[in-house]
PDB file of C-alpha atoms in Angstrom:
ATOM      1  CA  MET A 350      -0.593  -9.229  17.503  1.00  0.00           C
ATOM      2  CA  MET A 351       1.642 -10.301  14.637  1.00  0.00           C
ATOM      3  CA  ILE A 352       3.708  -7.684  12.818  1.00  0.00           C
ATOM      4  CA  GLY A 353       5.400  -8.333   9.476  1.00  0.00           C
ATOM      5  CA  ARG A 354       8.837  -6.764   9.056  1.00  0.00           C
ATOM      6  CA  VAL A 355      11.304  -6.541   6.189  1.00  0.00           C
ATOM      7  CA  ALA A 356      15.049  -6.242   6.755  1.00  0.00           C
ATOM      8  CA  SER A 357      17.975  -6.075   4.352  1.00  0.00           C
ATOM      9  CA  VAL A 358      20.675  -8.679   4.901  1.00  0.00           C
ATOM     10  CA  ASP A 359      23.584  -8.536   2.463  1.00  0.00           C
ATOM     11  CA  SER A 360      21.331  -6.633   0.028  1.00  0.00           C
ATOM     12  CA  LEU A 361      18.672  -9.364   0.189  1.00  0.00           C
ATOM     13  CA  LYS A 362      15.161  -8.751   1.515  1.00  0.00           C
ATOM     14  CA  LEU A 363      14.418 -10.867   4.570  1.00  0.00           C
ATOM     15  CA  TYR A 364      10.822 -11.021   5.796  1.00  0.00           C
ATOM     16  CA  SER A 365       9.881 -11.990   9.345  1.00  0.00           C
ATOM     17  CA  ARG A 366       6.759 -12.399  11.414  1.00  0.00           C
ATOM     18  CA  GLU A 367       7.110 -10.987  14.926  1.00  0.00           C
ATOM     19  CA  TRP A 368       5.080 -10.988  18.125  1.00  0.00           C
ATOM     20  CA  ASP A 369       5.956  -8.570  20.952  1.00  0.00           C
ATOM     21  CA  SER A 370       4.585 -10.055  24.179  1.00  0.00           C
ATOM     22  CA  PRO A 371       3.567  -7.599  26.949  1.00  0.00           C
ATOM     23  CA  SER A 372       5.015 -10.031  29.500  1.00  0.00           C
ATOM     24  CA  GLY A 373       8.124 -10.880  27.479  1.00  0.00           C
ATOM     25  CA  ALA A 374      10.417  -8.362  29.173  1.00  0.00           C
ATOM     26  CA  GLY A 375      13.319 -10.129  30.852  1.00  0.00           C
ATOM     27  CA  ARG A 376      12.561 -13.440  29.162  1.00  0.00           C
ATOM     28  CA  ALA A 377      14.603 -15.020  26.400  1.00  0.00           C
ATOM     29  CA  PRO A 378      13.223 -14.226  22.944  1.00  0.00           C
ATOM     30  CA  VAL A 379      12.265 -17.176  20.752  1.00  0.00           C
ATOM     31  CA  VAL A 380      13.274 -17.511  17.105  1.00  0.00           C
ATOM     32  CA  LEU A 381      11.384 -20.067  14.998  1.00  0.00           C
ATOM     33  CA  VAL A 382      13.164 -21.511  11.944  1.00  0.00           C
ATOM     34  CA  HIS A 383      11.014 -23.234   9.327  1.00  0.00           C
ATOM     35  CA  GLY A 384      11.650 -26.381   7.307  1.00  0.00           C
ATOM     36  CA  LEU A 385      12.343 -27.122   3.643  1.00  0.00           C
ATOM     37  CA  GLY A 386      10.068 -25.561   1.029  1.00  0.00           C
ATOM     38  CA  VAL A 387       7.710 -23.944   3.492  1.00  0.00           C
ATOM     39  CA  SER A 388       7.854 -20.562   5.240  1.00  0.00           C
ATOM     40  CA  SER A 389       7.341 -19.136   8.700  1.00  0.00           C
ATOM     41  CA  ARG A 390       3.610 -19.184   7.933  1.00  0.00           C
ATOM     42  CA  TYR A 391       3.350 -22.752   9.287  1.00  0.00           C
ATOM     43  CA  MET A 392       5.081 -21.650  12.500  1.00  0.00           C
ATOM     44  CA  VAL A 393       2.233 -19.261  13.353  1.00  0.00           C
ATOM     45  CA  PRO A 394       0.172 -21.655  15.559  1.00  0.00           C
ATOM     46  CA  THR A 395       3.171 -22.272  17.839  1.00  0.00           C
ATOM     47  CA  ALA A 396       4.251 -18.626  17.711  1.00  0.00           C
ATOM     48  CA  LYS A 397       0.857 -17.411  18.919  1.00  0.00           C
ATOM     49  CA  LEU A 398       1.017 -19.709  21.933  1.00  0.00           C
ATOM     50  CA  LEU A 399       4.567 -18.739  22.846  1.00  0.00           C
ATOM     51  CA  ALA A 400       3.801 -15.039  22.396  1.00  0.00           C
ATOM     52  CA  ALA A 401       1.712 -15.044  25.571  1.00  0.00           C
ATOM     53  CA  THR A 402       4.971 -14.989  27.550  1.00  0.00           C
ATOM     54  CA  HIS A 403       7.845 -14.401  25.096  1.00  0.00           C
ATOM     55  CA  ARG A 404       8.836 -12.171  22.234  1.00  0.00           C
ATOM     56  CA  VAL A 405       8.704 -14.392  19.146  1.00  0.00           C
ATOM     57  CA  PHE A 406      10.412 -13.993  15.778  1.00  0.00           C
ATOM     58  CA  ALA A 407       9.815 -16.194  12.727  1.00  0.00           C
ATOM     59  CA  PRO A 408      11.896 -15.293   9.642  1.00  0.00           C
ATOM     60  CA  ASP A 409      11.462 -16.610   6.114  1.00  0.00           C
ATOM     61  CA  LEU A 410      14.817 -17.987   4.958  1.00  0.00           C
ATOM     62  CA  PRO A 411      16.192 -16.636   1.649  1.00  0.00           C
ATOM     63  CA  GLY A 412      14.292 -18.072  -1.314  1.00  0.00           C
ATOM     64  CA  PHE A 413      11.271 -19.041   0.776  1.00  0.00           C
ATOM     65  CA  GLY A 414       8.037 -17.368   1.768  1.00  0.00           C
ATOM     66  CA  LEU A 415       8.053 -13.582   1.437  1.00  0.00           C
ATOM     67  CA  SER A 416      11.834 -13.185   1.582  1.00  0.00           C
ATOM     68  CA  GLY A 417      13.842 -12.338  -1.487  1.00  0.00           C
ATOM     69  CA  SER A 418      15.402 -14.995  -3.690  1.00  0.00           C
ATOM     70  CA  PRO A 419      19.166 -14.972  -4.235  1.00  0.00           C
ATOM     71  CA  ARG A 420      20.571 -15.509  -7.736  1.00  0.00           C
ATOM     72  CA  ARG A 421      21.166 -19.141  -6.795  1.00  0.00           C
ATOM     73  CA  PRO A 422      19.690 -21.177  -3.913  1.00  0.00           C
ATOM     74  CA  TYR A 423      21.593 -20.898  -0.639  1.00  0.00           C
ATOM     75  CA  THR A 424      23.546 -23.695   0.997  1.00  0.00           C
ATOM     76  CA  ILE A 425      22.916 -24.533   4.657  1.00  0.00           C
ATOM     77  CA  ALA A 426      26.028 -22.575   5.619  1.00  0.00           C
ATOM     78  CA  GLU A 427      24.716 -19.515   3.760  1.00  0.00           C
ATOM     79  CA  HIS A 428      21.269 -19.818   5.354  1.00  0.00           C
ATOM     80  CA  ALA A 429      22.909 -20.032   8.784  1.00  0.00           C
ATOM     81  CA  ARG A 430      25.141 -17.040   8.139  1.00  0.00           C
ATOM     82  CA  THR A 431      22.156 -14.988   6.942  1.00  0.00           C
ATOM     83  CA  LEU A 432      20.103 -16.019   9.976  1.00  0.00           C
ATOM     84  CA  GLY A 433      22.923 -15.022  12.330  1.00  0.00           C
ATOM     85  CA  THR A 434      23.392 -11.655  10.627  1.00  0.00           C
ATOM     86  CA  TRP A 435      19.650 -10.980  10.703  1.00  0.00           C
ATOM     87  CA  MET A 436      19.512 -11.803  14.432  1.00  0.00           C
ATOM     88  CA  HIS A 437      22.410  -9.436  15.109  1.00  0.00           C
ATOM     89  CA  GLN A 438      20.857  -6.628  13.058  1.00  0.00           C
ATOM     90  CA  SER A 439      17.517  -7.163  14.814  1.00  0.00           C
ATOM     91  CA  GLY A 440      19.059  -6.941  18.279  1.00  0.00           C
ATOM     92  CA  ILE A 441      18.071 -10.498  19.180  1.00  0.00           C
ATOM     93  CA  VAL A 442      20.431 -11.567  21.977  1.00  0.00           C
ATOM     94  CA  ALA A 443      20.676 -15.026  23.581  1.00  0.00           C
ATOM     95  CA  PRO A 444      17.440 -16.383  22.102  1.00  0.00           C
ATOM     96  CA  VAL A 445      15.952 -19.844  22.248  1.00  0.00           C
ATOM     97  CA  LEU A 446      16.277 -21.142  18.700  1.00  0.00           C
ATOM     98  CA  VAL A 447      13.453 -23.484  17.683  1.00  0.00           C
ATOM     99  CA  GLY A 448      13.589 -25.397  14.419  1.00  0.00           C
ATOM    100  CA  ASN A 449      11.554 -27.969  12.573  1.00  0.00           C
ATOM    101  CA  SER A 450      13.058 -30.477  10.132  1.00  0.00           C
ATOM    102  CA  PHE A 451      15.492 -28.662   7.773  1.00  0.00           C
ATOM    103  CA  GLY A 452      15.344 -25.668  10.113  1.00  0.00           C
ATOM    104  CA  CYS A 453      17.205 -27.785  12.684  1.00  0.00           C
ATOM    105  CA  GLN A 454      20.059 -28.236  10.220  1.00  0.00           C
ATOM    106  CA  VAL A 455      20.298 -24.476   9.717  1.00  0.00           C
ATOM    107  CA  ILE A 456      20.348 -23.940  13.489  1.00  0.00           C
ATOM    108  CA  ALA A 457      23.039 -26.577  14.030  1.00  0.00           C
ATOM    109  CA  GLU A 458      25.212 -24.924  11.390  1.00  0.00           C
ATOM    110  CA  LEU A 459      24.640 -21.502  12.949  1.00  0.00           C
ATOM    111  CA  MET A 460      25.799 -22.821  16.318  1.00  0.00           C
ATOM    112  CA  VAL A 461      28.999 -24.102  14.691  1.00  0.00           C
ATOM    113  CA  GLN A 462      29.573 -20.724  13.038  1.00  0.00           C
ATOM    114  CA  ARG A 463      28.604 -18.725  16.140  1.00  0.00           C
ATOM    115  CA  PRO A 464      28.863 -20.896  19.282  1.00  0.00           C
ATOM    116  CA  GLY A 465      27.298 -18.232  21.509  1.00  0.00           C
ATOM    117  CA  ALA A 466      24.398 -17.425  19.205  1.00  0.00           C
ATOM    118  CA  ALA A 467      21.706 -18.963  21.438  1.00  0.00           C
ATOM    119  CA  ALA A 468      20.903 -19.629  25.079  1.00  0.00           C
ATOM    120  CA  ALA A 469      19.103 -22.898  24.282  1.00  0.00           C
ATOM    121  CA  LEU A 470      17.855 -24.950  21.337  1.00  0.00           C
ATOM    122  CA  VAL A 471      14.679 -26.886  20.622  1.00  0.00           C
ATOM    123  CA  LEU A 472      15.071 -29.130  17.579  1.00  0.00           C
ATOM    124  CA  SER A 473      11.906 -30.754  16.298  1.00  0.00           C
ATOM    125  CA  ALA A 474      12.267 -33.690  13.865  1.00  0.00           C
ATOM    126  CA  PRO A 475      15.887 -32.903  12.943  1.00  0.00           C
ATOM    127  CA  THR A 476      16.713 -34.189   9.476  1.00  0.00           C
ATOM    128  CA  VAL A 477      18.312 -36.102   7.874  1.00  0.00           C
ATOM    129  CA  GLU A 478      18.603 -39.429   9.691  1.00  0.00           C
ATOM    130  CA  SER A 479      21.946 -41.042   8.841  1.00  0.00           C
ATOM    131  CA  THR A 480      20.403 -44.316   7.614  1.00  0.00           C
ATOM    132  CA  ARG A 481      17.901 -42.488   5.387  1.00  0.00           C
ATOM    133  CA  ARG A 482      20.071 -40.319   3.151  1.00  0.00           C
ATOM    134  CA  SER A 483      17.975 -40.646   0.011  1.00  0.00           C
ATOM    135  CA  ALA A 484      16.076 -37.881  -1.733  1.00  0.00           C
ATOM    136  CA  VAL A 485      13.535 -40.358  -3.077  1.00  0.00           C
ATOM    137  CA  GLY A 486      13.121 -41.984   0.323  1.00  0.00           C
ATOM    138  CA  GLU A 487      12.724 -38.678   2.153  1.00  0.00           C
ATOM    139  CA  SER A 488      10.152 -37.485  -0.384  1.00  0.00           C
ATOM    140  CA  GLY A 489       8.199 -40.718   0.008  1.00  0.00           C
ATOM    141  CA  ARG A 490       8.261 -40.501   3.796  1.00  0.00           C
ATOM    142  CA  LEU A 491       7.030 -36.905   3.595  1.00  0.00           C
ATOM    143  CA  LEU A 492       4.060 -38.065   1.511  1.00  0.00           C
ATOM    144  CA  PHE A 493       3.409 -40.844   4.033  1.00  0.00           C
ATOM    145  CA  ASP A 494       3.329 -38.203   6.771  1.00  0.00           C
ATOM    146  CA  ALA A 495       0.648 -36.119   5.024  1.00  0.00           C
ATOM    147  CA  PRO A 496      -2.426 -38.021   6.315  1.00  0.00           C
ATOM    148  CA  PHE A 497      -1.331 -37.405   9.906  1.00  0.00           C
ATOM    149  CA  GLU A 498      -1.016 -33.637   9.469  1.00  0.00           C
ATOM    150  CA  SER A 499      -3.794 -31.119  10.005  1.00  0.00           C
ATOM    151  CA  PRO A 500      -5.762 -30.668   6.727  1.00  0.00           C
ATOM    152  CA  SER A 501      -5.308 -26.903   7.027  1.00  0.00           C
ATOM    153  CA  LEU A 502      -1.552 -27.354   6.530  1.00  0.00           C
ATOM    154  CA  VAL A 503      -2.039 -28.511   2.929  1.00  0.00           C
ATOM    155  CA  PRO A 504      -2.895 -25.123   1.322  1.00  0.00           C
ATOM    156  CA  ILE A 505      -0.009 -23.491   3.213  1.00  0.00           C
ATOM    157  CA  VAL A 506       2.483 -26.065   1.943  1.00  0.00           C
ATOM    158  CA  ILE A 507       1.183 -25.878  -1.631  1.00  0.00           C
ATOM    159  CA  ARG A 508       1.367 -22.083  -1.687  1.00  0.00           C
ATOM    160  CA  ASP A 509       4.856 -21.993  -0.168  1.00  0.00           C
ATOM    161  CA  TYR A 510       6.191 -24.720  -2.466  1.00  0.00           C
ATOM    162  CA  ILE A 511       4.898 -22.894  -5.539  1.00  0.00           C
ATOM    163  CA  ARG A 512       6.448 -19.654  -4.342  1.00  0.00           C
ATOM    164  CA  ALA A 513       9.839 -21.300  -3.668  1.00  0.00           C
ATOM    165  CA  GLY A 514       9.864 -23.136  -6.994  1.00  0.00           C
ATOM    166  CA  PRO A 515      11.272 -26.542  -7.965  1.00  0.00           C
ATOM    167  CA  ARG A 516      14.849 -25.296  -8.507  1.00  0.00           C
ATOM    168  CA  THR A 517      15.200 -24.008  -4.942  1.00  0.00           C
ATOM    169  CA  ILE A 518      13.389 -26.961  -3.398  1.00  0.00           C
ATOM    170  CA  LEU A 519      15.422 -29.614  -5.228  1.00  0.00           C
ATOM    171  CA  PHE A 520      18.735 -27.885  -4.530  1.00  0.00           C
ATOM    172  CA  THR A 521      17.857 -27.483  -0.857  1.00  0.00           C
ATOM    173  CA  LEU A 522      16.763 -31.123  -0.618  1.00  0.00           C
ATOM    174  CA  ARG A 523      20.081 -32.312  -2.058  1.00  0.00           C
ATOM    175  CA  THR A 524      21.933 -30.024   0.352  1.00  0.00           C
ATOM    176  CA  ALA A 525      19.915 -31.347   3.287  1.00  0.00           C
ATOM    177  CA  ILE A 526      20.561 -34.975   2.329  1.00  0.00           C
ATOM    178  CA  ALA A 527      24.319 -34.372   2.230  1.00  0.00           C
ATOM    179  CA  ASP A 528      24.417 -32.443   5.514  1.00  0.00           C
ATOM    180  CA  ARG A 529      25.526 -34.338   8.641  1.00  0.00           C
ATOM    181  CA  ILE A 530      23.827 -32.747  11.618  1.00  0.00           C
ATOM    182  CA  GLU A 531      25.141 -35.585  13.790  1.00  0.00           C
ATOM    183  CA  ASP A 532      28.677 -34.235  13.329  1.00  0.00           C
ATOM    184  CA  LYS A 533      27.715 -30.715  14.420  1.00  0.00           C
ATOM    185  CA  LEU A 534      25.504 -31.175  17.470  1.00  0.00           C
ATOM    186  CA  PRO A 535      28.259 -32.710  19.665  1.00  0.00           C
ATOM    187  CA  ARG A 536      30.010 -29.329  19.363  1.00  0.00           C
ATOM    188  CA  VAL A 537      26.992 -27.449  20.738  1.00  0.00           C
ATOM    189  CA  GLU A 538      27.328 -26.537  24.419  1.00  0.00           C
ATOM    190  CA  CYS A 539      23.981 -24.945  25.254  1.00  0.00           C
ATOM    191  CA  PRO A 540      20.980 -26.897  26.646  1.00  0.00           C
ATOM    192  CA  THR A 541      19.119 -28.603  23.806  1.00  0.00           C
ATOM    193  CA  LEU A 542      15.780 -30.404  23.565  1.00  0.00           C
ATOM    194  CA  ILE A 543      15.425 -32.756  20.593  1.00  0.00           C
ATOM    195  CA  LEU A 544      11.939 -34.102  19.959  1.00  0.00           C
ATOM    196  CA  ARG A 545       9.724 -35.836  17.444  1.00  0.00           C
ATOM    197  CA  GLY A 546       6.086 -36.749  17.042  1.00  0.00           C
ATOM    198  CA  SER A 547       5.385 -40.452  17.527  1.00  0.00           C
ATOM    199  CA  ARG A 548       3.690 -40.570  14.074  1.00  0.00           C
ATOM    200  CA  ASP A 549       6.611 -38.922  12.270  1.00  0.00           C
ATOM    201  CA  PRO A 550       7.887 -41.268   9.506  1.00  0.00           C
ATOM    202  CA  LEU A 551      10.972 -39.142   8.764  1.00  0.00           C
ATOM    203  CA  VAL A 552      12.647 -39.274  12.167  1.00  0.00           C
ATOM    204  CA  SER A 553      12.856 -42.177  14.622  1.00  0.00           C
ATOM    205  CA  ASP A 554      13.088 -42.348  18.410  1.00  0.00           C
ATOM    206  CA  ALA A 555      16.510 -43.948  18.063  1.00  0.00           C
ATOM    207  CA  TRP A 556      17.722 -40.989  15.991  1.00  0.00           C
ATOM    208  CA  ILE A 557      16.705 -38.272  18.443  1.00  0.00           C
ATOM    209  CA  ARG A 558      18.112 -40.310  21.346  1.00  0.00           C
ATOM    210  CA  ARG A 559      21.389 -40.674  19.449  1.00  0.00           C
ATOM    211  CA  LEU A 560      21.602 -36.955  18.750  1.00  0.00           C
ATOM    212  CA  ALA A 561      20.697 -35.940  22.290  1.00  0.00           C
ATOM    213  CA  GLY A 562      23.102 -38.493  23.754  1.00  0.00           C
ATOM    214  CA  SER A 563      25.980 -37.052  21.730  1.00  0.00           C
ATOM    215  CA  MET A 564      25.565 -33.634  23.379  1.00  0.00           C
ATOM    216  CA  ARG A 565      26.705 -32.358  26.750  1.00  0.00           C
ATOM    217  CA  CYS A 566      23.286 -30.854  27.469  1.00  0.00           C
ATOM    218  CA  GLY A 567      20.988 -32.910  25.243  1.00  0.00           C
ATOM    219  CA  HIS A 568      17.471 -34.136  26.039  1.00  0.00           C
ATOM    220  CA  SER A 569      15.127 -36.165  23.849  1.00  0.00           C
ATOM    221  CA  GLN A 570      11.334 -36.171  23.996  1.00  0.00           C
ATOM    222  CA  ARG A 571       8.496 -37.805  22.065  1.00  0.00           C
ATOM    223  CA  LEU A 572       5.130 -36.149  21.561  1.00  0.00           C
ATOM    224  CA  ASN A 573       2.620 -38.978  21.428  1.00  0.00           C
ATOM    225  CA  GLY A 574       0.256 -38.914  18.452  1.00  0.00           C
ATOM    226  CA  ALA A 575       1.995 -36.021  16.699  1.00  0.00           C
ATOM    227  CA  PRO A 576       3.252 -35.993  13.072  1.00  0.00           C
ATOM    228  CA  HIS A 577       6.332 -34.402  11.479  1.00  0.00           C
ATOM    229  CA  ALA A 578       5.145 -30.775  11.561  1.00  0.00           C
ATOM    230  CA  VAL A 579       4.463 -30.703  15.302  1.00  0.00           C
ATOM    231  CA  ASN A 580       4.729 -26.909  15.228  1.00  0.00           C
ATOM    232  CA  PHE A 581       1.521 -26.755  13.160  1.00  0.00           C
ATOM    233  CA  SER A 582      -0.451 -29.972  13.662  1.00  0.00           C
ATOM    234  CA  ALA A 583       0.368 -30.400  17.364  1.00  0.00           C
ATOM    235  CA  ALA A 584       1.107 -26.802  18.321  1.00  0.00           C
ATOM    236  CA  PRO A 585      -0.326 -26.897  21.898  1.00  0.00           C
ATOM    237  CA  ALA A 586       1.787 -29.916  22.864  1.00  0.00           C
ATOM    238  CA  PHE A 587       4.840 -28.499  21.098  1.00  0.00           C
ATOM    239  CA  ALA A 588       4.521 -25.069  22.709  1.00  0.00           C
ATOM    240  CA  ALA A 589       4.037 -26.675  26.121  1.00  0.00           C
ATOM    241  CA  ALA A 590       7.215 -28.722  25.645  1.00  0.00           C
ATOM    242  CA  ILE A 591       9.161 -25.607  24.634  1.00  0.00           C
ATOM    243  CA  LEU A 592       7.923 -23.573  27.589  1.00  0.00           C
ATOM    244  CA  ALA A 593       8.610 -26.377  30.046  1.00  0.00           C
ATOM    245  CA  PHE A 594      12.138 -26.735  28.721  1.00  0.00           C
ATOM    246  CA  ILE A 595      12.787 -22.980  28.881  1.00  0.00           C
ATOM    247  CA  GLU A 596      11.570 -22.959  32.459  1.00  0.00           C
ATOM    248  CA  THR A 597      13.879 -25.843  33.341  1.00  0.00           C
ATOM    249  CA  VAL A 598      16.851 -24.079  31.784  1.00  0.00           C
ATOM    250  CA  HIS A 599      15.990 -20.844  33.573  1.00  0.00           C
ATOM    251  CA  ARG A 600      15.349 -22.494  36.935  1.00  0.00           C
ATOM    252  CA  ASP A 601      18.206 -24.942  37.135  1.00  0.00           C
ATOM    253  CA  GLU A 602      20.972 -24.980  34.580  1.00  0.00           C
ATOM    254  CA  HIS A 603      22.468 -28.115  36.113  1.00  0.00           C
ATOM    255  CA  SER A 604      19.291 -30.166  35.641  1.00  0.00           C
ATOM    256  CA  ALA A 605      18.959 -28.817  32.109  1.00  0.00           C
ATOM    257  CA  CYS A 606      22.336 -30.373  31.367  1.00  0.00           C
ATOM    258  CA  THR A 607      21.435 -33.783  32.707  1.00  0.00           C
ATOM    259  CA  PRO A 608      20.460 -35.830  29.605  1.00  0.00           C
ATOM    260  CA  GLY A 609      17.007 -37.355  29.742  1.00  0.00           C
ATOM    261  CA  VAL A 610      14.291 -39.019  27.708  1.00  0.00           C
ATOM    262  CA  THR A 611      10.604 -38.160  28.152  1.00  0.00           C
ATOM    263  CA  SER A 612       7.312 -38.460  26.317  1.00  0.00           C
ATOM    264  CA  ALA A 613       4.179 -36.362  26.292  1.00  0.00           C
ATOM    265  CA  GLY A 614       0.657 -36.732  24.973  1.00  0.00           C
ATOM    266  CA  ARG A 615      -1.001 -34.364  22.588  1.00  0.00           C
TER     267      ARG A 615
END
């Protein structure tokens, strides 16, 4: 069952959705980090599947969802610092950090700030691809992605975008475009799975292979038939990929650090 919690981080309200699995004792907790404009609401389909075996946490970043809004929109570094502080205050130790899109950029920055913050990472559709650093282009590709997403995602996105407001969304988009995740991931030591849906127009196979190949423990994977928001529109395949990766890391750390490329159907 999902429980909504409110914490105070640097005097700012931070809302999170949490699932406490009966069989999660002794297993790494999972923290889900949402993308630009949206909230943890669109992480719920994946969270419910993971909660069968793991404790799951899905915070709303400052300025998004049900969290409080700072006086000015946060930079990626500020989002990462807030996320790390919230994890510490919540007693979340050695989690698997799972991000989608902009959430991957926040996670990468957190790992630079706090190298031991996570036991493993799963980065889904990590933005922004180095050859596509254009706000207009990214917005157009996001619109092109819409027909491939589940129709039930639309009202969630509209509601979350309205709540965030154009000022926060535009500032965050500009910040995301300028951010170079490819310079941060090579500094990450923990096992990392980087994946994309085969129908995702924002992120290419070449990009996730490049990112994974730059890391000591990087893997890349494609989910066949899935769009950009795999955590919502292809949640069963995404959750299965996460669980399989966690099991690999738990079973054999050496194999988890042998780079590989795989694909999986929906």
